GROMACS .gro file of C-alpha atoms in nm:
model
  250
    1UNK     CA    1  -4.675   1.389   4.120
    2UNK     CA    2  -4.635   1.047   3.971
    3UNK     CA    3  -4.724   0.728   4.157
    4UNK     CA    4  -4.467   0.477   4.247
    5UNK     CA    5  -4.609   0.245   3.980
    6UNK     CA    6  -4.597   0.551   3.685
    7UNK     CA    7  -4.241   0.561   3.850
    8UNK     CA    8  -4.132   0.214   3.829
    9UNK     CA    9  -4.324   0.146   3.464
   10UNK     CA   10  -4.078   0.467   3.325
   11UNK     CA   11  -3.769   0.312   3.493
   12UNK     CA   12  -3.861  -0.018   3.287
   13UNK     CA   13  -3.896   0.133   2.978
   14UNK     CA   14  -3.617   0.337   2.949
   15UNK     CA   15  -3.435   0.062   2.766
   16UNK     CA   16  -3.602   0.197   2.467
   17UNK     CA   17  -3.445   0.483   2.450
   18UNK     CA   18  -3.127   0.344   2.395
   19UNK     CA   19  -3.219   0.051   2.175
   20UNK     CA   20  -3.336   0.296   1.951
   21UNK     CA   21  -3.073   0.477   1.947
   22UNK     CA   22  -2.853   0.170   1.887
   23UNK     CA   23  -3.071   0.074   1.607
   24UNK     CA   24  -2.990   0.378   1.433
   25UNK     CA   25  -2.623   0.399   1.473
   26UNK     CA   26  -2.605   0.050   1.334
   27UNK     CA   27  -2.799   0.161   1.023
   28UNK     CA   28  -2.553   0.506   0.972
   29UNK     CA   29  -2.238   0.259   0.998
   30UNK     CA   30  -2.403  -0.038   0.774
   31UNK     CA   31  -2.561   0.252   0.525
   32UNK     CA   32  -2.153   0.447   0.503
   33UNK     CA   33  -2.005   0.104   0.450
   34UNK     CA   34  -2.224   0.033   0.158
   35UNK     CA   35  -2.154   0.399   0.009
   36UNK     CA   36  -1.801   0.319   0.016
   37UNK     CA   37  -1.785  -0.016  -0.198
   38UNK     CA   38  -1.898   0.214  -0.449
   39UNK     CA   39  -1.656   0.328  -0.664
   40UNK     CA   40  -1.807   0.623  -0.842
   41UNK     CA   41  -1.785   0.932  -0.657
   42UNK     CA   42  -2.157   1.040  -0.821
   43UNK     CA   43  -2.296   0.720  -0.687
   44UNK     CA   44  -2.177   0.804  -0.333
   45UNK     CA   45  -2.338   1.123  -0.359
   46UNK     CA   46  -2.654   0.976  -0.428
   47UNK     CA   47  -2.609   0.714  -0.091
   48UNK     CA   48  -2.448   1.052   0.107
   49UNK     CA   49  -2.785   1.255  -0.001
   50UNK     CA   50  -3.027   0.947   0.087
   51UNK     CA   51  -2.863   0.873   0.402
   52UNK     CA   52  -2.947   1.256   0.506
   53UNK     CA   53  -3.283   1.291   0.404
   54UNK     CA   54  -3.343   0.984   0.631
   55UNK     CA   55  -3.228   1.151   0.922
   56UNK     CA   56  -3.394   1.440   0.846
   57UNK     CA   57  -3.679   1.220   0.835
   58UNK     CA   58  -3.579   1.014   1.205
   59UNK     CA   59  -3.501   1.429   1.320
   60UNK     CA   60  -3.120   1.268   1.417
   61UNK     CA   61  -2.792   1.423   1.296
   62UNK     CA   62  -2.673   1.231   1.012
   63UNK     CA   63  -2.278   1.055   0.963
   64UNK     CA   64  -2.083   1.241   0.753
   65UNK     CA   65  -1.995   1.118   0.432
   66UNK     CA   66  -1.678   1.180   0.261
   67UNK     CA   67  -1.482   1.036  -0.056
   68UNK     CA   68  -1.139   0.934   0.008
   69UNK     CA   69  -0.845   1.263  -0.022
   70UNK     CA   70  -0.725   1.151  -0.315
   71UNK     CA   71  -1.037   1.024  -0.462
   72UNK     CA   72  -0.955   1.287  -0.725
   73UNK     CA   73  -0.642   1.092  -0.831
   74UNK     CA   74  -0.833   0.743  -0.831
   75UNK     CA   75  -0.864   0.620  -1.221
   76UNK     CA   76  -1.158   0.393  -1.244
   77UNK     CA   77  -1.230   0.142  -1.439
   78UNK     CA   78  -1.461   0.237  -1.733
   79UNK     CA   79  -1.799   0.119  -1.718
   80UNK     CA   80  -1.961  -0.067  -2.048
   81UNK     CA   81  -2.274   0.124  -2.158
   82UNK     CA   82  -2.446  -0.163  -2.241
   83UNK     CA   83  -2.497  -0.352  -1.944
   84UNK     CA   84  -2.303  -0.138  -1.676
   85UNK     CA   85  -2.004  -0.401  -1.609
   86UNK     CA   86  -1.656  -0.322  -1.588
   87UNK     CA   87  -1.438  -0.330  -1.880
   88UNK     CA   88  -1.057  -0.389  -1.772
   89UNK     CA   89  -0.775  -0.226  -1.921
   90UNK     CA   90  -0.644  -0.510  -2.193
   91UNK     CA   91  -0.293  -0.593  -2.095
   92UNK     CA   92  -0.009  -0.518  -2.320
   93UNK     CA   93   0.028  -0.754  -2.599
   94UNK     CA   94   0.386  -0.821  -2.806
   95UNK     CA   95   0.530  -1.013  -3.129
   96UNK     CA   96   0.807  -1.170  -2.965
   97UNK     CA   97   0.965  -1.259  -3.348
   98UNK     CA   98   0.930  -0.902  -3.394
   99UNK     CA   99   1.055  -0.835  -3.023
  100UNK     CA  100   1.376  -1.022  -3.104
  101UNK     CA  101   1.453  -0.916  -3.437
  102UNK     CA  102   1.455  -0.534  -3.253
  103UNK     CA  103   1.670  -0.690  -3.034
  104UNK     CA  104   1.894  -0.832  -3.245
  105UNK     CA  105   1.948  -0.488  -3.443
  106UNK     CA  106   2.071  -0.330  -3.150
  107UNK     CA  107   2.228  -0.620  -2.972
  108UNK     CA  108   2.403  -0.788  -3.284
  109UNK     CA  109   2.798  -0.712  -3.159
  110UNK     CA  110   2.717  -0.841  -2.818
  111UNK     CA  111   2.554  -1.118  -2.941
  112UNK     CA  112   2.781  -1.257  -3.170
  113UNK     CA  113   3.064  -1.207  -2.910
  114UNK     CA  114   2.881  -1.424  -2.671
  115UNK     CA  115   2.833  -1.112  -2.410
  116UNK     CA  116   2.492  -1.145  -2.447
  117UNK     CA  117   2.230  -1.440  -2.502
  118UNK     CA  118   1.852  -1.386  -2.582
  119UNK     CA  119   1.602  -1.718  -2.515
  120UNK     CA  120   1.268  -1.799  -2.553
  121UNK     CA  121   1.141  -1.970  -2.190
  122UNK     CA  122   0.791  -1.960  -2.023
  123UNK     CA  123   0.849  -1.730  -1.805
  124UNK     CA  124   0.899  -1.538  -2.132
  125UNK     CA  125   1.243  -1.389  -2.376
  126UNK     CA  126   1.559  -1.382  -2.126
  127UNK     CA  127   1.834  -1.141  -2.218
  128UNK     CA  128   2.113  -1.266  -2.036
  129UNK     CA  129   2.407  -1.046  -1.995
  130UNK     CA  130   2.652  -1.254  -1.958
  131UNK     CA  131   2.951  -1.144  -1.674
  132UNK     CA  132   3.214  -1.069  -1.992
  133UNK     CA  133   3.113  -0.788  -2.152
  134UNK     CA  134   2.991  -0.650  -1.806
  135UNK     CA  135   3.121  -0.675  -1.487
  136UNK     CA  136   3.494  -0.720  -1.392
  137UNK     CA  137   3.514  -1.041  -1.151
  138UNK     CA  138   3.391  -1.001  -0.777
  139UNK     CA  139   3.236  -0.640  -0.888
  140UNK     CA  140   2.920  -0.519  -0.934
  141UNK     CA  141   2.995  -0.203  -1.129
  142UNK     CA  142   2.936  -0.149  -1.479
  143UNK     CA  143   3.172  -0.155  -1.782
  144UNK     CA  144   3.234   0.126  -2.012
  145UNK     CA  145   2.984   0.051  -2.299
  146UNK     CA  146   2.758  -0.148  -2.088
  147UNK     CA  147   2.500   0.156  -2.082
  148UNK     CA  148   2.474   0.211  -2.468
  149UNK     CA  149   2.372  -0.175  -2.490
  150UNK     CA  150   2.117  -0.154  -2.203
  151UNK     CA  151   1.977   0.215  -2.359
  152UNK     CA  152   1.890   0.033  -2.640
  153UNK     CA  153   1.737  -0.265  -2.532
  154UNK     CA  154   1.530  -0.028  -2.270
  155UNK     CA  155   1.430   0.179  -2.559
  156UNK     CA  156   1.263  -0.114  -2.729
  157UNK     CA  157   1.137  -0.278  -2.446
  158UNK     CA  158   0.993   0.057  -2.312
  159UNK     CA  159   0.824   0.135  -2.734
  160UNK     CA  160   0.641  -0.234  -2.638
  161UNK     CA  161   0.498  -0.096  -2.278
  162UNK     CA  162   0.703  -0.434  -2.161
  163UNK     CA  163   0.744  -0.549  -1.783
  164UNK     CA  164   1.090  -0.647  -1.707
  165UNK     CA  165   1.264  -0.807  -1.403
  166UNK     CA  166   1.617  -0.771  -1.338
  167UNK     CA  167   1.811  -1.128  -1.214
  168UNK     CA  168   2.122  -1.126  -1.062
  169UNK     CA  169   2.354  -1.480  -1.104
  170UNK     CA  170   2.634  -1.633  -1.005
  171UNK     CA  171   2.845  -1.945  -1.017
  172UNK     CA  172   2.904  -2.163  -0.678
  173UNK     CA  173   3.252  -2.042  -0.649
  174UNK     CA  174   3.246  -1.898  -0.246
  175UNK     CA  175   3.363  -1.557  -0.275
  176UNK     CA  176   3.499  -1.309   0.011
  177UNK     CA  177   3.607  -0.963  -0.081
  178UNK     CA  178   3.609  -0.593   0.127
  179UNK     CA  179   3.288  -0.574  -0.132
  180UNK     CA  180   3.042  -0.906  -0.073
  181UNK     CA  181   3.027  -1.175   0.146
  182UNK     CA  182   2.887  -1.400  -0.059
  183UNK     CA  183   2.752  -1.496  -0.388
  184UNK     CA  184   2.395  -1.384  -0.287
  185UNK     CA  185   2.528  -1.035  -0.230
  186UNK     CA  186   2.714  -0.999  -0.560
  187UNK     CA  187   2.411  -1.082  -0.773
  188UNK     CA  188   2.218  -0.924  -0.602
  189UNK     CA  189   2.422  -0.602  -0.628
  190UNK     CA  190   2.513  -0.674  -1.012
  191UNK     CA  191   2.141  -0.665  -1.068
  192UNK     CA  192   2.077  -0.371  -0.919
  193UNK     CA  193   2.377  -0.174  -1.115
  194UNK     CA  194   2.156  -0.287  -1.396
  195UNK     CA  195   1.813  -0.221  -1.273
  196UNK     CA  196   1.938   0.171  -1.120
  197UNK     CA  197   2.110   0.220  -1.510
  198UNK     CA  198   1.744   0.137  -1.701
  199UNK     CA  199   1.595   0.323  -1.440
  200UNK     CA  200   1.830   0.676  -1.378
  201UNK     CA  201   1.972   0.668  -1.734
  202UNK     CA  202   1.759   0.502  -2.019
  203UNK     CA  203   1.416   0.630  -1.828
  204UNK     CA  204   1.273   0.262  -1.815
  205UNK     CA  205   0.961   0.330  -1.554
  206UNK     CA  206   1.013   0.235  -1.217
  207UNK     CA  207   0.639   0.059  -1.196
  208UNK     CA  208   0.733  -0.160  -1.464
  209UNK     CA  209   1.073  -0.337  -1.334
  210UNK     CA  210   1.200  -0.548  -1.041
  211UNK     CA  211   1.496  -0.748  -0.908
  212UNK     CA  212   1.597  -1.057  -0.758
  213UNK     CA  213   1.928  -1.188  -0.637
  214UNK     CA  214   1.973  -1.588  -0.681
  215UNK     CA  215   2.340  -1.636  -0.638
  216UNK     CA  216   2.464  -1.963  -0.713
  217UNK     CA  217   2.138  -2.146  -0.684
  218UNK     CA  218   1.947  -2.097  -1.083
  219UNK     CA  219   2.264  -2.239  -1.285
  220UNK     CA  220   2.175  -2.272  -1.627
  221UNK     CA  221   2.517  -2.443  -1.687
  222UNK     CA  222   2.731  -2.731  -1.505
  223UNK     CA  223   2.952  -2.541  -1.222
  224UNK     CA  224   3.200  -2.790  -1.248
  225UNK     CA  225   3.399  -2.642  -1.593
  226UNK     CA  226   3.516  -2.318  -1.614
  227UNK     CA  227   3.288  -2.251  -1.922
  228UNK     CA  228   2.967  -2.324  -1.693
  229UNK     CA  229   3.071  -2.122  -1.418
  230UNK     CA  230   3.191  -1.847  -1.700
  231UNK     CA  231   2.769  -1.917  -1.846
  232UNK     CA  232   2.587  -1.898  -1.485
  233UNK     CA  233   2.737  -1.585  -1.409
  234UNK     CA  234   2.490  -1.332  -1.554
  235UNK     CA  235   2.231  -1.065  -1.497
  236UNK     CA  236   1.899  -1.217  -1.708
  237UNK     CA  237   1.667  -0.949  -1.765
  238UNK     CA  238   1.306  -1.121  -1.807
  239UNK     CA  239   1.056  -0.995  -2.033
  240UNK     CA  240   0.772  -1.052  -1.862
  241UNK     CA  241   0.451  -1.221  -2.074
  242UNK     CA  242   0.159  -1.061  -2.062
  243UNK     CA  243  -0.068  -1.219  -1.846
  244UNK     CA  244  -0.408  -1.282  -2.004
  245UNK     CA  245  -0.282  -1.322  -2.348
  246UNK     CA  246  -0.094  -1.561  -2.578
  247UNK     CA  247   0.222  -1.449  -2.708
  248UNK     CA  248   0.190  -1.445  -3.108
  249UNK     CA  249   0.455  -1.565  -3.285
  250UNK     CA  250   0.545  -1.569  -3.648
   0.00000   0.00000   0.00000
């Protein structure tokens, strides 16, 4: 039988017990955290394999470790032979004389008719589809021949591997119809007539566009003549530059 002082001297050191146990939960969760921020599945392996054999070692059951579920879907970056770093994927790159001459091929009725306007801006070339050739006042639906103008632009746009974003303008006329209650709500629906036609119809991918509704507030022309409120009403559709690269020009 154990003496009161064998007694008292176990109590005391039974603290141990579960500081070493602490101790080794804290190295499991620090050790799986570093296996994740790897990206290669072969170099988790590796960390998954090492982390087991030092259990083995401490005779404790080991964490599992898993890759993500979809880790089989998960394109990684590829890795440069020579010293290991990552090598991006470039970013799509564009002539934007050729870009508008394309344009222009397909575009050349509307263009000279004044339906449509093409600009060069920072933000990068604007198509502007202006509200005459394609929306009836106060509506948001498309006109006949609207969608063989927009196929071919998305065709083009699509051959570059082009961003777009769809914008959706109007003058500062207030407007209240059964349809919109204001001039916010008609762009914004205008634009997406546009952006649901280059989607559903000419196949432009879904990843690659957006839209925005400004209403009256982005005029490009002076509200206060009928041919400015005629020019700010408009869906622009923004080629978007690159980022990471200059634009060449000829």
């Amino acid at each position: 039988m154990r003496t009161r002082i064998e007694a008292e001297a176990h109590q005391r050191d039974r603290w141990l017990v579960s500081y070493a146990d602490l101790v080794t939960l804290l190295f499991a969760v620090f050790v799986v955290l570093f296996a994740f921020s790897w990206h290669s599945k072969q170099r988790m392996s590796t960390v998954s394999n090492a982390i087991h054999t030092g259990f083995d070692a401490l005779s404790a059951d080991p964490p599992v470790v898993s890759p993500p579920a979809n880790s089989s879907n998960v394109l990684l970056d590829p890795v440069d032979p020579t010293d290991g770093s990552m090598v991006g994927t470039p970013p799509p790159h564009y002539n934007t004389a050729e870009l508008s001459k394309q344009l222009e091929g397909v575009l050349g009725d509307s263009i000279s008719k004044k339906e449509i306007v093409m600009q060069q801006t920072q933000d990068g070339l604007i198509i502007s589809l202006r509200e005459l050739g394609f929306f009836n006042s106060g509506a948001s639906n498309l006109l006949p021949g609207a969608e063989e103008k927009l196929q071919g632009t998305a065709k083009i746009l699509m051959d570059h591997g082009l961003e777009l974003r769809v914008e959706g303008h109007s003058d500062d006329q207030p407007i209240h119809n059964a349809m919109f209650q204001s001039n916010w709500e008609l762009s914004t629906a205008r634009a997406m007539s546009v952006l649901l036609l280059l989607v559903d119809h000419a196949g432009f991918p879904p990843e690659k566009i957006s839209v925005a509704g400004y209403g009256p507030y982005r005029p490009v022309a002076d509200n206060s003549t009928p041919e400015g409120r005629r020019t700010n009403r408009r869906v622009d559709l923004v080629v978007i530059t690159p980022k990471g690269k200059d634009e060449k020009a000829e």
